Amino acid sequence: MIKLPFSRIFPFLFILVSISIDSVPLDPDQKVYQPGETFVEDFIRIDFPEKALVRTESRKRWRAVPLKDKPWLAIWRKLDRVGEETLGTKVLEAVFPGATPEKFSISRTEILRWSKEDNSGGNPLQLYFFLLRKDDKAYTFYIAFYKERQDLKEWFSNPNRYLNPQ
């Protein structure tokens, strides 16, 4: 067994201990968003209910999770091929057979929303699926959160609070 002197290990331990979860991620595809800080992409502006880590999974797909307790998850994707939003609508209709989406508009952006309750690992979840269209651009959103969290239900059930199309 090789023994290293403590004086050689201590600097590395100090560096590891001094790095906290509040620090900026080293991965350039990740960014921590503080409450009130807004993610912006095209006509989409997303405010998160609490401090969240947003990871860019590709140039057209993002995922956000809170840094504390993980009670929610948001995934959104830009649809930029002709007809892709129609395909997205058909997929969502297959996930929600017989369910008609809520349809409304905010700032000239057409919004379709499906909602569903589900269980994952024994945890009751509330799920929202969105399709947003404005001019020739479209996005899909998937949001899941613990059903018992009334604060999250209030936040995510009102698109004006976290989706602010311009």
PDB file of C-alpha atoms in Angstrom:
ATOM      1  CA  MET A   1       0.000   0.000   0.000  1.00  0.00           C
ATOM      2  CA  ILE A   2       1.298   3.440  -0.921  1.00  0.00           C
ATOM      3  CA  LYS A   3       1.098   6.116   1.756  1.00  0.00           C
ATOM      4  CA  LEU A   4       1.115   9.768   0.771  1.00  0.00           C
ATOM      5  CA  PRO A   5       2.159  12.399   3.276  1.00  0.00           C
ATOM      6  CA  PHE A   6      -0.709  14.534   4.577  1.00  0.00           C
ATOM      7  CA  SER A   7       1.040  17.676   3.310  1.00  0.00           C
ATOM      8  CA  ARG A   8       0.548  16.490  -0.283  1.00  0.00           C
ATOM      9  CA  ILE A   9      -3.102  15.508   0.165  1.00  0.00           C
ATOM     10  CA  PHE A  10      -4.194  18.571   2.176  1.00  0.00           C
ATOM     11  CA  PRO A  11      -4.248  21.075  -0.731  1.00  0.00           C
ATOM     12  CA  PHE A  12      -6.513  18.779  -2.752  1.00  0.00           C
ATOM     13  CA  LEU A  13      -8.808  18.208   0.214  1.00  0.00           C
ATOM     14  CA  PHE A  14      -9.006  21.955   0.806  1.00  0.00           C
ATOM     15  CA  ILE A  15     -10.022  22.561  -2.806  1.00  0.00           C
ATOM     16  CA  LEU A  16     -12.653  19.820  -2.746  1.00  0.00           C
ATOM     17  CA  VAL A  17     -14.147  21.019   0.540  1.00  0.00           C
ATOM     18  CA  SER A  18     -14.240  24.652  -0.587  1.00  0.00           C
ATOM     19  CA  ILE A  19     -16.315  23.815  -3.687  1.00  0.00           C
ATOM     20  CA  SER A  20     -20.005  24.062  -2.814  1.00  0.00           C
ATOM     21  CA  ILE A  21     -23.224  23.405  -4.664  1.00  0.00           C
ATOM     22  CA  ASP A  22     -23.712  27.175  -4.991  1.00  0.00           C
ATOM     23  CA  SER A  23     -20.605  27.500  -7.109  1.00  0.00           C
ATOM     24  CA  VAL A  24     -20.758  27.925 -10.857  1.00  0.00           C
ATOM     25  CA  PRO A  25     -20.749  24.572 -12.649  1.00  0.00           C
ATOM     26  CA  LEU A  26     -17.568  23.761 -14.532  1.00  0.00           C
ATOM     27  CA  ASP A  27     -19.584  22.381 -17.434  1.00  0.00           C
ATOM     28  CA  PRO A  28     -20.245  25.175 -19.983  1.00  0.00           C
ATOM     29  CA  ASP A  29     -23.552  23.492 -20.868  1.00  0.00           C
ATOM     30  CA  GLN A  30     -24.884  24.176 -17.358  1.00  0.00           C
ATOM     31  CA  LYS A  31     -25.933  27.357 -15.615  1.00  0.00           C
ATOM     32  CA  VAL A  32     -27.418  28.026 -12.200  1.00  0.00           C
ATOM     33  CA  TYR A  33     -30.413  30.380 -12.313  1.00  0.00           C
ATOM     34  CA  GLN A  34     -31.229  32.295  -9.139  1.00  0.00           C
ATOM     35  CA  PRO A  35     -34.855  33.172  -8.261  1.00  0.00           C
ATOM     36  CA  GLY A  36     -35.853  36.080 -10.486  1.00  0.00           C
ATOM     37  CA  GLU A  37     -33.165  35.308 -13.071  1.00  0.00           C
ATOM     38  CA  THR A  38     -34.702  34.476 -16.452  1.00  0.00           C
ATOM     39  CA  PHE A  39     -33.817  31.928 -19.117  1.00  0.00           C
ATOM     40  CA  VAL A  40     -34.357  33.490 -22.547  1.00  0.00           C
ATOM     41  CA  GLU A  41     -34.537  31.747 -25.938  1.00  0.00           C
ATOM     42  CA  ASP A  42     -36.352  33.269 -28.938  1.00  0.00           C
ATOM     43  CA  PHE A  43     -39.787  34.302 -27.654  1.00  0.00           C
ATOM     44  CA  ILE A  44     -39.549  32.146 -24.509  1.00  0.00           C
ATOM     45  CA  ARG A  45     -38.700  33.638 -21.116  1.00  0.00           C
ATOM     46  CA  ILE A  46     -38.743  31.210 -18.176  1.00  0.00           C
ATOM     47  CA  ASP A  47     -38.599  32.177 -14.526  1.00  0.00           C
ATOM     48  CA  PHE A  48     -38.050  29.306 -12.096  1.00  0.00           C
ATOM     49  CA  PRO A  49     -39.768  29.048  -8.693  1.00  0.00           C
ATOM     50  CA  GLU A  50     -36.423  28.520  -6.919  1.00  0.00           C
ATOM     51  CA  LYS A  51     -32.714  28.220  -7.631  1.00  0.00           C
ATOM     52  CA  ALA A  52     -32.345  25.829 -10.567  1.00  0.00           C
ATOM     53  CA  LEU A  53     -29.634  24.179 -12.590  1.00  0.00           C
ATOM     54  CA  VAL A  54     -30.330  24.408 -16.328  1.00  0.00           C
ATOM     55  CA  ARG A  55     -28.461  22.016 -18.571  1.00  0.00           C
ATOM     56  CA  THR A  56     -28.309  22.420 -22.325  1.00  0.00           C
ATOM     57  CA  GLU A  57     -28.667  18.884 -23.648  1.00  0.00           C
ATOM     58  CA  SER A  58     -28.398  19.960 -27.280  1.00  0.00           C
ATOM     59  CA  ARG A  59     -28.784  23.198 -29.182  1.00  0.00           C
ATOM     60  CA  LYS A  60     -32.547  22.619 -29.116  1.00  0.00           C
ATOM     61  CA  ARG A  61     -33.196  20.878 -25.759  1.00  0.00           C
ATOM     62  CA  TRP A  62     -32.862  22.005 -22.132  1.00  0.00           C
ATOM     63  CA  ARG A  63     -33.544  20.514 -18.706  1.00  0.00           C
ATOM     64  CA  ALA A  64     -34.002  22.355 -15.406  1.00  0.00           C
ATOM     65  CA  VAL A  65     -33.927  20.898 -11.892  1.00  0.00           C
ATOM     66  CA  PRO A  66     -33.922  22.707  -8.568  1.00  0.00           C
ATOM     67  CA  LEU A  67     -30.722  22.563  -6.553  1.00  0.00           C
ATOM     68  CA  LYS A  68     -32.618  21.772  -3.344  1.00  0.00           C
ATOM     69  CA  ASP A  69     -34.769  18.667  -2.759  1.00  0.00           C
ATOM     70  CA  LYS A  70     -35.552  17.982  -6.468  1.00  0.00           C
ATOM     71  CA  PRO A  71     -39.376  18.344  -6.148  1.00  0.00           C
ATOM     72  CA  TRP A  72     -39.804  19.309  -9.832  1.00  0.00           C
ATOM     73  CA  LEU A  73     -38.334  18.896 -13.302  1.00  0.00           C
ATOM     74  CA  ALA A  74     -38.795  20.929 -16.483  1.00  0.00           C
ATOM     75  CA  ILE A  75     -37.687  19.901 -19.979  1.00  0.00           C
ATOM     76  CA  TRP A  76     -38.246  22.022 -23.067  1.00  0.00           C
ATOM     77  CA  ARG A  77     -37.360  21.573 -26.692  1.00  0.00           C
ATOM     78  CA  LYS A  78     -37.347  23.848 -29.694  1.00  0.00           C
ATOM     79  CA  LEU A  79     -39.157  22.435 -32.719  1.00  0.00           C
ATOM     80  CA  ASP A  80     -37.746  23.965 -35.863  1.00  0.00           C
ATOM     81  CA  ARG A  81     -38.636  21.623 -38.699  1.00  0.00           C
ATOM     82  CA  VAL A  82     -41.725  22.176 -40.804  1.00  0.00           C
ATOM     83  CA  GLY A  83     -44.554  20.064 -39.425  1.00  0.00           C
ATOM     84  CA  GLU A  84     -42.683  19.080 -36.265  1.00  0.00           C
ATOM     85  CA  GLU A  85     -45.248  20.834 -34.048  1.00  0.00           C
ATOM     86  CA  THR A  86     -48.031  18.808 -35.694  1.00  0.00           C
ATOM     87  CA  LEU A  87     -46.102  15.629 -34.902  1.00  0.00           C
ATOM     88  CA  GLY A  88     -45.594  16.908 -31.326  1.00  0.00           C
ATOM     89  CA  THR A  89     -49.328  17.470 -30.967  1.00  0.00           C
ATOM     90  CA  LYS A  90     -50.065  13.948 -32.222  1.00  0.00           C
ATOM     91  CA  VAL A  91     -47.580  12.452 -29.741  1.00  0.00           C
ATOM     92  CA  LEU A  92     -49.132  14.381 -26.849  1.00  0.00           C
ATOM     93  CA  GLU A  93     -52.612  13.325 -27.944  1.00  0.00           C
ATOM     94  CA  ALA A  94     -51.388   9.690 -27.876  1.00  0.00           C
ATOM     95  CA  VAL A  95     -50.082  10.162 -24.308  1.00  0.00           C
ATOM     96  CA  PHE A  96     -53.439  11.688 -23.292  1.00  0.00           C
ATOM     97  CA  PRO A  97     -55.984   9.608 -25.235  1.00  0.00           C
ATOM     98  CA  GLY A  98     -59.407  11.208 -25.275  1.00  0.00           C
ATOM     99  CA  ALA A  99     -58.164  14.339 -23.481  1.00  0.00           C
ATOM    100  CA  THR A 100     -58.650  17.675 -25.164  1.00  0.00           C
ATOM    101  CA  PRO A 101     -55.895  20.172 -24.411  1.00  0.00           C
ATOM    102  CA  GLU A 102     -56.641  23.537 -22.895  1.00  0.00           C
ATOM    103  CA  LYS A 103     -56.118  26.191 -25.566  1.00  0.00           C
ATOM    104  CA  PHE A 104     -55.256  29.779 -24.825  1.00  0.00           C
ATOM    105  CA  SER A 105     -53.055  32.584 -26.044  1.00  0.00           C
ATOM    106  CA  ILE A 106     -50.552  34.928 -24.397  1.00  0.00           C
ATOM    107  CA  SER A 107     -48.993  37.752 -26.403  1.00  0.00           C
ATOM    108  CA  ARG A 108     -49.884  36.238 -29.792  1.00  0.00           C
ATOM    109  CA  THR A 109     -48.467  32.851 -28.719  1.00  0.00           C
ATOM    110  CA  GLU A 110     -50.808  29.882 -29.077  1.00  0.00           C
ATOM    111  CA  ILE A 111     -50.539  27.577 -26.059  1.00  0.00           C
ATOM    112  CA  LEU A 112     -51.918  24.048 -25.794  1.00  0.00           C
ATOM    113  CA  ARG A 113     -51.743  22.407 -22.352  1.00  0.00           C
ATOM    114  CA  TRP A 114     -52.422  18.837 -21.322  1.00  0.00           C
ATOM    115  CA  SER A 115     -52.326  17.863 -17.639  1.00  0.00           C
ATOM    116  CA  LYS A 116     -52.283  14.517 -15.894  1.00  0.00           C
ATOM    117  CA  GLU A 117     -51.689  12.977 -12.483  1.00  0.00           C
ATOM    118  CA  ASP A 118     -49.351   9.994 -12.236  1.00  0.00           C
ATOM    119  CA  ASN A 119     -47.210   8.025  -9.771  1.00  0.00           C
ATOM    120  CA  SER A 120     -43.472   7.502  -9.999  1.00  0.00           C
ATOM    121  CA  GLY A 121     -41.772   5.329  -7.418  1.00  0.00           C
ATOM    122  CA  GLY A 122     -44.776   5.733  -5.137  1.00  0.00           C
ATOM    123  CA  ASN A 123     -44.671   9.524  -5.397  1.00  0.00           C
ATOM    124  CA  PRO A 124     -47.839  11.239  -6.656  1.00  0.00           C
ATOM    125  CA  LEU A 125     -46.890  13.597  -9.474  1.00  0.00           C
ATOM    126  CA  GLN A 126     -48.646  16.333 -11.414  1.00  0.00           C
ATOM    127  CA  LEU A 127     -47.591  16.477 -15.071  1.00  0.00           C
ATOM    128  CA  TYR A 128     -48.054  19.322 -17.531  1.00  0.00           C
ATOM    129  CA  PHE A 129     -47.272  19.118 -21.226  1.00  0.00           C
ATOM    130  CA  PHE A 130     -47.268  22.268 -23.340  1.00  0.00           C
ATOM    131  CA  LEU A 131     -46.985  23.087 -27.003  1.00  0.00           C
ATOM    132  CA  LEU A 132     -46.263  26.764 -27.703  1.00  0.00           C
ATOM    133  CA  ARG A 133     -46.424  28.237 -31.207  1.00  0.00           C
ATOM    134  CA  LYS A 134     -45.636  31.728 -32.376  1.00  0.00           C
ATOM    135  CA  ASP A 135     -45.215  32.607 -36.038  1.00  0.00           C
ATOM    136  CA  ASP A 136     -42.965  29.893 -37.511  1.00  0.00           C
ATOM    137  CA  LYS A 137     -41.435  28.767 -34.167  1.00  0.00           C
ATOM    138  CA  ALA A 138     -42.657  26.185 -31.676  1.00  0.00           C
ATOM    139  CA  TYR A 139     -41.551  24.661 -28.362  1.00  0.00           C
ATOM    140  CA  THR A 140     -42.694  21.694 -26.299  1.00  0.00           C
ATOM    141  CA  PHE A 141     -42.523  21.726 -22.494  1.00  0.00           C
ATOM    142  CA  TYR A 142     -42.724  18.874 -20.023  1.00  0.00           C
ATOM    143  CA  ILE A 143     -43.104  19.766 -16.345  1.00  0.00           C
ATOM    144  CA  ALA A 144     -43.403  17.282 -13.474  1.00  0.00           C
ATOM    145  CA  PHE A 145     -43.658  18.112  -9.778  1.00  0.00           C
ATOM    146  CA  TYR A 146     -44.761  16.535  -6.511  1.00  0.00           C
ATOM    147  CA  LYS A 147     -48.527  16.793  -6.339  1.00  0.00           C
ATOM    148  CA  GLU A 148     -48.598  17.654  -2.618  1.00  0.00           C
ATOM    149  CA  ARG A 149     -46.506  20.810  -3.172  1.00  0.00           C
ATOM    150  CA  GLN A 150     -49.278  23.408  -3.438  1.00  0.00           C
ATOM    151  CA  ASP A 151     -46.729  26.207  -4.037  1.00  0.00           C
ATOM    152  CA  LEU A 152     -45.416  24.408  -7.137  1.00  0.00           C
ATOM    153  CA  LYS A 153     -48.937  23.683  -8.360  1.00  0.00           C
ATOM    154  CA  GLU A 154     -49.769  27.400  -8.160  1.00  0.00           C
ATOM    155  CA  TRP A 155     -46.511  28.344  -9.890  1.00  0.00           C
ATOM    156  CA  PHE A 156     -46.639  25.847 -12.762  1.00  0.00           C
ATOM    157  CA  SER A 157     -50.399  25.948 -13.403  1.00  0.00           C
ATOM    158  CA  ASN A 158     -50.192  29.612 -14.472  1.00  0.00           C
ATOM    159  CA  PRO A 159     -48.095  30.017 -17.652  1.00  0.00           C
ATOM    160  CA  ASN A 160     -47.863  33.783 -17.061  1.00  0.00           C
ATOM    161  CA  ARG A 161     -45.609  33.040 -14.071  1.00  0.00           C
ATOM    162  CA  TYR A 162     -42.951  31.056 -15.866  1.00  0.00           C
ATOM    163  CA  LEU A 163     -43.614  31.236 -19.597  1.00  0.00           C
ATOM    164  CA  ASN A 164     -43.622  34.835 -20.729  1.00  0.00           C
ATOM    165  CA  PRO A 165     -43.757  34.871 -24.521  1.00  0.00           C
ATOM    166  CA  GLN A 166     -42.967  38.347 -25.788  1.00  0.00           C
TER     167      GLN A 166
END
